[in-house]
Short mmCIF file of C-alpha atoms in Angstrom, two decimals:
data_model
loop_
_atom_site.label_atom_id
_atom_site.label_comp_id
_atom_site.label_asym_id
_atom_site.label_seq_id
_atom_site.Cartn_x
_atom_site.Cartn_y
_atom_site.Cartn_z
CA MET A 13 27.69 -1.61 1.62
CA VAL A 14 25.03 -1.42 -0.12
CA PRO A 15 24.34 -0.47 -3.65
CA HIS A 16 23.91 3.39 -3.66
CA ALA A 17 20.83 2.57 -7.08
CA ILE A 18 18.40 0.70 -4.20
CA LYS A 19 15.80 2.62 -3.53
CA ALA A 20 13.65 0.44 -1.83
CA LEU A 21 13.53 -3.11 0.68
CA THR A 22 10.78 -5.12 -0.31
CA PHE A 23 9.60 -7.69 2.58
CA ASP A 24 9.50 -11.55 2.46
CA VAL A 25 7.08 -10.85 5.64
CA PHE A 26 5.99 -14.64 7.09
CA GLY A 27 9.39 -16.72 8.23
CA THR A 28 11.63 -13.57 7.23
CA VAL A 29 9.36 -10.04 9.52
CA VAL A 30 7.32 -12.74 12.65
CA ASP A 31 6.99 -15.05 13.27
CA TRP A 32 4.03 -16.94 11.98
CA ARG A 33 4.29 -20.58 13.86
CA SER A 34 4.76 -19.06 17.99
CA SER A 35 2.17 -17.49 17.33
CA VAL A 36 -0.54 -19.03 15.55
CA ALA A 37 -0.01 -22.21 17.65
CA ARG A 38 -0.69 -19.04 20.88
CA ALA A 39 -4.13 -19.23 19.10
CA ILE A 40 -4.49 -23.11 18.68
CA ASP A 41 -3.52 -23.51 21.67
CA ASP A 42 -6.38 -20.52 22.99
CA PHE A 43 -8.58 -22.22 20.77
CA SER A 44 -8.03 -24.86 21.78
CA ARG A 45 -8.62 -24.37 25.55
CA ARG A 46 -11.28 -22.30 25.32
CA LYS A 47 -12.58 -25.73 23.59
CA GLY A 48 -12.42 -27.66 25.85
CA LEU A 49 -9.67 -30.20 22.92
CA ALA A 50 -6.33 -31.47 23.95
CA ILE A 51 -4.26 -30.36 19.72
CA ASP A 52 -0.49 -30.23 20.06
CA ALA A 53 -0.44 -26.33 19.23
CA ALA A 54 2.50 -26.38 17.18
CA VAL A 55 1.42 -28.80 15.04
CA PHE A 56 -1.39 -27.95 14.11
CA ALA A 57 0.55 -24.90 13.20
CA ASP A 58 2.58 -26.16 10.65
CA ALA A 59 -0.73 -28.78 9.15
CA TRP A 60 -2.25 -25.50 9.08
CA ARG A 61 1.32 -23.63 6.79
CA ASP A 62 1.71 -27.43 4.64
CA LEU A 63 -1.61 -26.59 3.20
CA TYR A 64 -1.24 -22.86 2.00
CA ASP A 65 1.86 -24.07 -0.93
CA PRO A 66 -0.41 -26.58 -2.49
CA ALA A 67 -3.41 -24.27 -2.30
CA MET A 68 -1.84 -21.09 -4.46
CA ASP A 69 -0.65 -24.11 -6.77
CA ASP A 70 -3.81 -24.07 -7.94
CA VAL A 71 -3.38 -20.27 -8.95
CA ARG A 72 -0.67 -19.91 -9.92
CA ALA A 73 -1.68 -22.60 -12.51
CA GLY A 74 -4.84 -20.89 -13.39
CA ARG A 75 -6.87 -24.15 -12.54
CA ARG A 76 -8.21 -21.37 -10.10
CA PRO A 77 -9.46 -17.23 -10.57
CA TRP A 78 -7.45 -16.05 -7.88
CA ILE A 79 -8.59 -15.97 -4.00
CA ASN A 80 -6.64 -14.08 -1.65
CA LEU A 81 -4.31 -15.66 1.04
CA ASP A 82 -7.14 -15.40 3.56
CA ASP A 83 -9.92 -16.55 2.24
CA LEU A 84 -6.85 -19.98 1.27
CA HIS A 85 -5.57 -20.28 4.02
CA ARG A 86 -10.07 -20.24 5.82
CA GLU A 87 -10.86 -23.35 3.31
CA SER A 88 -7.43 -25.07 5.18
CA LEU A 89 -9.06 -24.32 8.51
CA LEU A 90 -11.93 -25.49 7.54
CA LYS A 91 -10.39 -28.99 6.42
CA LEU A 92 -7.61 -28.90 9.13
CA LEU A 93 -10.83 -28.39 11.66
CA SER A 94 -12.80 -31.57 10.38
CA ARG A 95 -9.22 -33.87 10.31
CA TYR A 96 -9.22 -33.11 14.61
CA GLY A 97 -12.65 -33.91 14.26
CA VAL A 98 -13.92 -30.52 15.31
CA SER A 99 -17.26 -29.33 14.87
CA GLY A 100 -19.68 -26.50 15.70
CA MET A 101 -18.04 -23.45 15.43
CA SER A 102 -19.70 -20.46 14.19
CA GLU A 103 -19.23 -18.86 10.77
CA ALA A 104 -17.84 -15.71 13.65
CA GLU A 105 -15.18 -17.90 15.67
CA ILE A 106 -13.80 -19.66 12.06
CA ASP A 107 -13.45 -16.27 10.66
CA ASP A 108 -11.71 -14.45 14.35
CA LEU A 109 -9.37 -17.95 14.65
CA ASN A 110 -9.09 -17.76 11.16
CA ARG A 111 -7.32 -13.87 12.16
CA ALA A 112 -4.25 -14.88 13.78
CA TRP A 113 -2.12 -14.60 9.65
CA HIS A 114 -3.23 -10.98 11.17
CA ARG A 115 -2.21 -11.00 14.94
CA LEU A 116 1.82 -12.78 13.51
CA ASP A 117 4.80 -11.06 15.95
CA PRO A 118 7.61 -9.80 14.82
CA TRP A 119 11.26 -11.15 16.11
CA PRO A 120 11.97 -8.76 18.18
CA ASP A 121 15.29 -6.57 15.93
CA VAL A 122 11.78 -6.13 12.74
CA VAL A 123 10.48 -2.60 14.52
CA ALA A 124 14.14 -1.59 15.79
CA GLY A 125 15.64 -2.29 12.05
CA LEU A 126 12.78 -1.22 9.76
CA GLY A 127 13.09 1.88 11.56
CA ARG A 128 16.19 2.37 10.47
CA LEU A 129 16.07 1.48 7.29
CA LYS A 130 13.04 4.10 6.35
CA ARG A 131 15.73 6.45 6.69
CA LYS A 132 17.00 6.11 3.22
CA PHE A 133 14.38 2.66 1.63
CA ILE A 134 11.61 3.13 0.97
CA LEU A 135 9.63 -0.35 2.69
CA ALA A 136 7.63 -2.20 0.97
CA THR A 137 6.33 -5.40 2.25
CA LEU A 138 6.69 -8.28 -1.07
CA SER A 139 4.66 -11.47 0.56
CA ASN A 140 1.83 -13.88 -0.21
CA GLY A 141 -0.57 -12.11 2.35
CA ASN A 142 -3.43 -10.21 1.18
CA VAL A 143 -3.65 -6.38 1.89
CA ALA A 144 -5.88 -6.70 4.54
CA LEU A 145 -4.23 -9.13 5.73
CA MET A 146 -0.19 -7.10 5.69
CA VAL A 147 -2.45 -4.07 7.13
CA ASN A 148 -3.88 -5.44 10.45
CA MET A 149 -0.04 -7.81 11.81
CA ALA A 150 1.20 -4.43 10.33
CA LYS A 151 -0.82 -1.99 12.34
CA ARG A 152 -0.69 -4.02 16.00
CA ALA A 153 2.86 -5.17 15.91
CA GLY A 154 3.70 -1.35 14.17
CA LEU A 155 5.45 -2.05 11.68
CA PRO A 156 6.10 1.19 9.50
CA TRP A 157 5.57 -0.16 6.13
CA ASP A 158 5.75 3.23 3.53
CA VAL A 159 3.71 0.30 0.78
CA ILE A 160 1.71 -2.91 1.30
CA LEU A 161 2.14 -4.24 -1.92
CA GLY A 162 3.25 -8.11 -3.12
CA ALA A 163 0.50 -11.11 -4.45
CA GLU A 164 -2.78 -9.33 -4.90
CA VAL A 165 -2.33 -6.21 -6.00
CA ALA A 166 -0.04 -8.56 -8.46
CA ARG A 167 -2.39 -10.62 -8.70
CA HIS A 168 0.28 -13.44 -8.54
CA TYR A 169 1.58 -15.47 -6.04
CA LYS A 170 4.95 -16.22 -5.31
CA PRO A 171 7.78 -17.59 -6.19
CA GLN A 172 5.70 -16.77 -10.39
CA PRO A 173 8.40 -14.11 -11.42
CA GLU A 174 5.08 -11.40 -11.88
CA THR A 175 4.92 -11.08 -8.55
CA TYR A 176 8.57 -9.77 -8.41
CA LEU A 177 8.03 -7.18 -11.59
CA ARG A 178 4.34 -5.93 -10.71
CA THR A 179 6.53 -4.97 -6.97
CA ALA A 180 8.98 -3.14 -8.66
CA ALA A 181 6.50 -1.61 -11.70
CA PHE A 182 4.21 0.15 -9.08
CA LEU A 183 7.58 1.42 -7.57
CA ALA A 184 7.71 2.48 -11.18
CA LEU A 185 11.60 1.17 -9.84
CA GLU A 186 13.58 -1.22 -12.79
CA PRO A 187 14.49 -4.52 -10.77
CA GLN A 188 17.89 -3.69 -10.08
CA GLN A 189 16.71 -0.57 -7.50
CA CYS A 190 15.29 -3.23 -5.38
CA MET A 191 16.35 -5.23 -2.39
CA MET A 192 14.68 -8.23 -2.45
CA VAL A 193 15.20 -9.02 1.95
CA ALA A 194 13.55 -12.82 2.80
CA ALA A 195 14.77 -15.02 4.68
CA HIS A 196 14.58 -18.37 2.48
CA PRO A 197 16.99 -18.54 -0.30
CA GLY A 198 14.38 -19.82 -2.81
CA ASP A 199 12.62 -16.04 -2.47
CA LEU A 200 16.03 -14.68 -2.96
CA ASP A 201 17.06 -16.66 -5.74
CA VAL A 202 13.53 -16.02 -8.56
CA ALA A 203 13.74 -12.11 -7.15
CA ALA A 204 17.69 -12.54 -8.52
CA ARG A 205 16.95 -14.23 -11.86
CA CYS A 206 13.76 -11.05 -11.67
CA GLY A 207 16.09 -8.03 -11.65
CA PHE A 208 16.33 -7.50 -7.73
CA ALA A 209 19.43 -6.99 -5.36
CA THR A 210 19.57 -9.97 -2.94
CA ALA A 211 19.82 -9.67 1.29
CA TYR A 212 19.20 -13.05 3.46
CA VAL A 213 18.48 -12.33 6.86
CA PRO A 214 18.11 -16.36 7.52
CA ARG A 215 15.34 -17.15 10.65
CA PRO A 216 16.27 -20.00 12.40
CA LEU A 217 13.58 -20.29 14.33
CA GLU A 218 10.75 -20.40 12.05
CA TYR A 219 10.59 -23.93 12.83
CA GLY A 220 10.54 -23.69 15.74
CA PRO A 221 14.15 -25.00 18.40
CA HIS A 222 14.43 -28.04 16.49
CA ALA A 223 13.71 -27.80 13.49
CA PRO A 224 16.27 -28.97 10.49
CA GLN A 225 18.23 -25.47 8.76
CA GLU A 226 16.50 -24.34 4.74
CA ARG A 227 19.45 -25.88 2.61
CA LYS A 228 22.06 -23.31 1.75
CA SER A 229 21.22 -21.70 -1.79
CA GLU A 230 24.09 -21.39 -4.14
CA ARG A 231 23.99 -17.98 -5.06
CA ARG A 232 25.78 -15.05 -3.37
CA TYR A 233 23.59 -12.79 -2.59
CA ASP A 234 24.38 -9.05 -2.44
CA ALA A 235 23.90 -8.55 1.72
CA VAL A 236 23.65 -11.04 4.64
CA ALA A 237 22.62 -10.14 7.65
CA THR A 238 21.53 -11.55 11.19
CA ASP A 239 18.81 -9.36 11.50
CA PHE A 240 17.16 -6.14 10.95
CA LEU A 241 19.58 -3.94 12.97
CA ASP A 242 22.55 -5.79 11.44
CA LEU A 243 21.15 -4.35 8.13
CA ALA A 244 20.33 -0.97 8.93
CA SER A 245 24.90 -1.14 10.60
CA GLN A 246 26.14 -2.76 7.21
CA PHE A 247 24.15 -0.02 4.94
CA GLY A 248 24.52 2.64 6.97
CA CYS A 249 21.50 3.82 8.84
CA MET V 22 -17.55 11.81 17.57
CA VAL V 23 -16.56 9.64 15.16
CA PRO V 24 -18.85 6.35 14.86
CA HIS V 25 -17.81 3.32 16.52
CA ALA V 26 -17.75 1.13 13.16
CA ILE V 27 -15.30 2.71 11.02
CA LYS V 28 -11.94 1.45 11.32
CA ALA V 29 -10.21 3.45 7.67
CA LEU V 30 -10.62 6.34 7.14
CA THR V 31 -9.45 6.58 3.03
CA PHE V 32 -7.79 9.44 1.73
CA ASP V 33 -8.57 12.27 -1.41
CA VAL V 34 -5.07 13.80 -1.84
CA PHE V 35 -4.83 15.79 -4.35
CA GLY V 36 -6.12 19.56 -2.28
CA THR V 37 -7.75 17.98 0.05
CA VAL V 38 -4.26 16.69 1.72
CA VAL V 39 -1.90 18.12 -0.18
CA ASP V 40 -1.21 21.94 -1.82
CA TRP V 41 -1.02 21.09 -5.66
CA ARG V 42 -1.31 24.13 -6.98
CA SER V 43 1.64 25.88 -5.24
CA SER V 44 4.20 23.01 -5.40
CA VAL V 45 3.23 22.89 -9.36
CA ALA V 46 3.38 26.42 -9.99
CA ARG V 47 6.90 26.12 -8.33
CA ALA V 48 8.31 23.37 -10.31
CA ILE V 49 6.69 25.11 -13.61
CA ASP V 50 8.64 29.25 -12.25
CA ASP V 51 12.04 27.00 -11.50
CA PHE V 52 11.96 25.53 -14.68
CA SER V 53 10.69 28.20 -16.50
CA ARG V 54 13.55 30.50 -14.88
CA ARG V 55 16.05 27.81 -15.90
CA LYS V 56 15.17 27.44 -19.30
CA GLY V 57 14.74 31.13 -19.31
CA LEU V 58 11.66 31.51 -20.43
CA ALA V 59 8.15 33.52 -18.98
CA ILE V 60 5.38 31.59 -18.36
CA ASP V 61 2.75 32.93 -15.89
CA ALA V 62 2.69 29.35 -13.23
CA ALA V 63 0.52 29.08 -11.65
CA VAL V 64 -2.31 29.89 -15.14
CA PHE V 65 0.62 26.20 -16.36
CA ALA V 66 0.02 24.49 -12.76
CA ASP V 67 -4.03 24.86 -13.13
CA ALA V 68 -4.35 23.97 -17.17
CA TRP V 69 -1.94 20.98 -16.45
CA ARG V 70 -4.71 20.14 -14.05
CA ASP V 71 -7.22 20.97 -16.15
CA LEU V 72 -5.69 18.07 -18.20
CA TYR V 73 -6.75 16.22 -16.28
CA ASP V 74 -10.15 15.16 -16.18
CA PRO V 75 -10.66 14.96 -19.65
CA ALA V 76 -7.05 12.41 -19.61
CA MET V 77 -8.73 10.45 -18.03
CA ASP V 78 -12.28 10.02 -19.57
CA ASP V 79 -11.69 7.46 -21.65
CA VAL V 80 -9.90 5.36 -19.41
CA ARG V 81 -13.40 5.63 -17.46
CA ALA V 82 -14.97 5.02 -20.84
CA GLY V 83 -13.20 2.05 -21.98
CA ARG V 84 -11.83 3.74 -25.03
CA ARG V 85 -8.81 3.25 -24.36
CA PRO V 86 -6.35 -0.14 -21.71
CA TRP V 87 -5.38 0.53 -18.32
CA ILE V 88 -3.38 3.92 -17.57
CA ASN V 89 -1.09 5.37 -15.00
CA LEU V 90 -1.57 9.34 -13.41
CA ASP V 91 1.91 9.52 -14.07
CA ASP V 92 1.08 8.86 -17.55
CA LEU V 93 -1.55 10.27 -18.32
CA HIS V 94 0.09 13.60 -16.71
CA ARG V 95 3.43 13.16 -18.99
CA GLU V 96 0.78 13.34 -21.81
CA SER V 97 -1.07 16.45 -20.44
CA LEU V 98 2.57 17.39 -19.68
CA LEU V 99 3.97 17.50 -23.95
CA LYS V 100 0.89 18.42 -25.04
CA LEU V 101 1.16 21.47 -22.38
CA LEU V 102 4.98 22.05 -23.66
CA SER V 103 3.54 22.26 -26.80
CA ARG V 104 1.57 25.03 -26.82
CA TYR V 105 3.70 27.19 -24.77
CA GLY V 106 6.77 26.37 -27.99
CA VAL V 107 9.17 24.60 -25.27
CA SER V 108 10.74 21.85 -27.34
CA GLY V 109 14.43 20.79 -26.85
CA MET V 110 13.56 19.19 -23.74
CA SER V 111 15.01 15.60 -22.60
CA GLU V 112 13.73 12.83 -22.19
CA ALA V 113 15.08 13.28 -18.13
CA GLU V 114 14.24 16.53 -18.19
CA ILE V 115 10.25 16.13 -19.40
CA ASP V 116 10.68 13.14 -16.52
CA ASP V 117 11.68 15.31 -14.30
CA LEU V 118 9.71 17.62 -14.40
CA ASN V 119 6.08 15.97 -14.72
CA ARG V 120 7.60 13.95 -11.35
CA ALA V 121 6.42 17.51 -9.87
CA TRP V 122 3.21 15.68 -9.16
CA HIS V 123 5.56 13.05 -6.46
CA ARG V 124 7.15 15.88 -4.44
CA LEU V 125 3.76 17.81 -3.57
CA ASP V 126 3.85 20.29 -0.20
CA PRO V 127 0.98 18.79 2.45
CA TRP V 128 -1.40 21.52 3.68
CA PRO V 129 0.49 23.08 7.32
CA ASP V 130 -1.94 20.55 9.70
CA VAL V 131 -1.83 17.33 7.86
CA VAL V 132 2.00 15.56 9.52
CA ALA V 133 0.25 16.45 13.08
CA GLY V 134 -2.49 15.39 12.02
CA LEU V 135 -2.42 11.86 10.21
CA GLY V 136 -0.41 11.42 13.02
CA ARG V 137 -2.51 11.82 15.76
CA LEU V 138 -6.43 9.90 13.38
CA LYS V 139 -3.50 6.49 13.05
CA ARG V 140 -3.71 6.15 16.51
CA LYS V 141 -6.68 4.69 15.75
CA PHE V 142 -7.50 4.46 12.29
CA ILE V 143 -6.52 2.75 8.78
CA LEU V 144 -4.88 5.62 6.44
CA ALA V 145 -5.82 3.69 4.20
CA THR V 146 -5.11 6.52 0.67
CA LEU V 147 -7.82 6.48 -1.68
CA SER V 148 -6.04 8.93 -5.02
CA ASN V 149 -6.60 8.62 -8.14
CA GLY V 150 -2.55 8.96 -8.53
CA ASN V 151 -0.52 6.06 -9.13
CA VAL V 152 1.24 4.01 -6.68
CA ALA V 153 4.98 6.00 -6.76
CA LEU V 154 3.17 9.53 -6.75
CA MET V 155 2.27 8.40 -3.35
CA VAL V 156 5.23 6.75 -2.05
CA ASN V 157 7.26 9.26 -2.94
CA MET V 158 4.94 12.54 -2.03
CA ALA V 159 4.42 10.32 1.31
CA LYS V 160 8.04 9.59 2.01
CA ARG V 161 9.47 13.18 0.31
CA ALA V 162 6.63 14.94 3.07
CA GLY V 163 6.41 12.69 5.94
CA LEU V 164 2.39 10.71 5.64
CA PRO V 165 2.17 8.06 7.32
CA TRP V 166 -0.16 6.33 5.27
CA ASP V 167 -0.48 2.59 6.70
CA VAL V 168 -1.25 0.97 2.86
CA ILE V 169 -1.43 3.09 -0.44
CA LEU V 170 -5.10 2.47 -2.75
CA GLY V 171 -7.43 4.40 -4.69
CA ALA V 172 -7.02 4.09 -8.78
CA GLU V 173 -4.10 2.45 -9.61
CA VAL V 174 -5.19 -1.37 -7.42
CA ALA V 175 -8.38 -0.87 -8.42
CA ARG V 176 -8.03 -0.39 -11.12
CA HIS V 177 -10.55 2.34 -11.66
CA TYR V 178 -10.75 6.34 -11.23
CA LYS V 179 -12.54 8.11 -9.78
CA PRO V 180 -15.57 9.02 -9.47
CA GLN V 181 -16.36 4.92 -10.12
CA PRO V 182 -18.27 3.44 -7.65
CA GLU V 183 -15.69 0.70 -8.76
CA THR V 184 -13.42 2.74 -7.28
CA TYR V 185 -14.62 2.82 -3.66
CA LEU V 186 -15.78 -0.37 -3.02
CA ARG V 187 -12.39 -2.41 -4.86
CA THR V 188 -10.14 -0.10 -2.05
CA ALA V 189 -12.93 -0.98 0.79
CA ALA V 190 -12.22 -5.21 0.32
CA PHE V 191 -9.07 -4.74 0.37
CA LEU V 192 -9.39 -3.16 3.96
CA ALA V 193 -11.75 -6.96 4.34
CA LEU V 194 -14.47 -4.07 4.99
CA GLU V 195 -17.80 -3.48 4.10
CA PRO V 196 -18.18 -0.21 2.78
CA GLN V 197 -19.81 1.11 6.89
CA GLN V 198 -16.55 0.22 8.35
CA CYS V 199 -14.82 3.45 6.09
CA MET V 200 -15.05 7.15 6.33
CA MET V 201 -14.21 8.71 2.70
CA VAL V 202 -12.04 12.10 4.36
CA ALA V 203 -11.50 14.72 0.86
CA ALA V 204 -12.22 18.43 0.30
CA HIS V 205 -14.30 17.54 -2.56
CA PRO V 206 -17.95 16.98 -2.68
CA GLY V 207 -17.85 14.99 -5.15
CA ASP V 208 -15.82 12.88 -4.39
CA LEU V 209 -17.93 12.52 -0.72
CA ASP V 210 -21.10 12.41 -2.83
CA VAL V 211 -20.21 9.58 -4.45
CA ALA V 212 -17.92 7.74 -1.07
CA ALA V 213 -21.77 8.09 -0.04
CA ARG V 214 -23.66 6.38 -2.20
CA CYS V 215 -21.06 3.35 -1.78
CA GLY V 216 -21.63 2.82 1.98
CA PHE V 217 -19.01 4.80 2.81
CA ALA V 218 -19.20 7.87 6.20
CA THR V 219 -17.78 11.48 4.63
CA ALA V 220 -15.84 13.96 6.29
CA TYR V 221 -15.70 16.28 4.31
CA VAL V 222 -12.94 18.95 4.72
CA PRO V 223 -12.88 22.51 2.83
CA ARG V 224 -9.31 23.86 1.41
CA PRO V 225 -11.13 26.88 0.63
CA LEU V 226 -6.32 27.58 -0.88
CA GLU V 227 -6.55 24.70 -2.44
CA TYR V 228 -7.29 27.14 -6.26
CA GLY V 229 -6.14 30.11 -5.10
CA PRO V 230 -6.56 33.15 -2.66
CA HIS V 231 -9.36 34.81 -5.79
CA ALA V 232 -10.96 31.28 -6.72
CA PRO V 233 -14.35 31.02 -6.63
CA GLN V 234 -15.89 28.03 -3.82
CA GLU V 235 -16.63 25.38 -4.90
CA ARG V 236 -20.48 24.28 -4.79
CA LYS V 237 -22.04 23.20 -1.31
CA SER V 238 -23.17 19.90 -2.00
CA GLU V 239 -26.72 19.48 -0.78
CA ARG V 240 -25.79 15.74 1.48
CA ARG V 241 -24.75 15.83 4.18
CA TYR V 242 -22.06 14.42 5.84
CA ASP V 243 -21.03 12.48 8.86
CA ALA V 244 -18.06 14.81 10.38
CA VAL V 245 -17.28 18.17 8.88
CA ALA V 246 -13.80 19.86 10.10
CA THR V 247 -11.41 22.77 9.46
CA ASP V 248 -9.01 20.05 8.99
CA PHE V 249 -6.94 17.46 9.88
CA LEU V 250 -5.71 18.78 14.00
CA ASP V 251 -9.79 18.92 14.15
CA LEU V 252 -11.03 16.73 12.75
CA ALA V 253 -8.77 14.97 14.71
CA SER V 254 -9.94 16.37 17.50
CA GLN V 255 -13.97 15.59 17.05
CA PHE V 256 -12.49 11.70 17.34
CA GLY V 257 -10.76 12.13 20.16
CA CYS V 258 -7.82 10.92 18.99
#
């Protein structure tokens, strides 16, 4: 049962809500075929994702001014294309491929689960993805967010505490009135240190069927659910 | 017919989407009765609204740092309560009365009209209301926004051009891909100067049945509709 003080559920998105890896790999595979290349799409997708955290680190550390995730993704993409020896793409082609991150498919339980959770809670994104990315993804996939918050409006990337605290502040809620929902223990641990309640929804297929599973955090969560439908049932939605 | 380049409709909210005057007056009337006072609720609502623009002017002019609309409303409310000789209210009572602005009713066409427009466009708020106010209002009234933008995330109050331009930027759209929907010619005129398309939806009852009607702007709009259902029909939604 959910503590009755909770007013908003704040969601990690990449991995928790959407299957970024299969979706990005699909886009890379299409691109690779169209160009007559022989790129291993899943390897490319993982490499793209791997460049994401170090790219944000410069922003987190104040070594460079704010830059949103679309622009960071594009920088990483240019590096990867160069590494793969792909050249001669137009700016429009690069932009379109970069927008693969706007076209991510949700896990199968997500749309129905969010629809039920929305009856009782404010549903907010608390992702490092920028606003346009989140809006376009939601529009395509039918994700019924009440509000798009997180890194771009907080001007801080997770796991910086400001990302969580400013999200709660935008909602005019105390952190204790917010519950972070994520598939990643590290995200939940920082949220908990900020005062948020936590719901752990593991997504064992995030890194593919053969990936090692994420190490469990030692922290106890306020809720653990197999998917969003289970979470909705636990919360009486 | 809507220009096919338009991707997002951005909405003024107070007056255009919701009937703030009747809703606030109702809250004042309830409060007045509970307290055994004899406040003319519509006069109080108008006076509260009248304090709103000068309060924002200090922020617009940089004479004071950013402060959101909930806090500006609360300052205005305290002034008015003092002017009406009301004292002895608890902080919680003041907060609850101030949140009358979170509990505004939409005009009768709004929920159905937005539902239809949402099929074809991104629906974004572009209001001076802060995020929590917009979210709570939407949740109560069933307004199906895709994203809450506007003053608080742009850190500028309308009619400053930054409010419009940053809203488009958050959506990763050119101003020309956005259409401002408002009942107020002044709002539409600034939006047009920023490059937005414009849709004028007059709300002749905004200031009550006997109020003088807003002077028409000399600018021509891209669309003029009697309400949101008419707008949806004109746009083929």
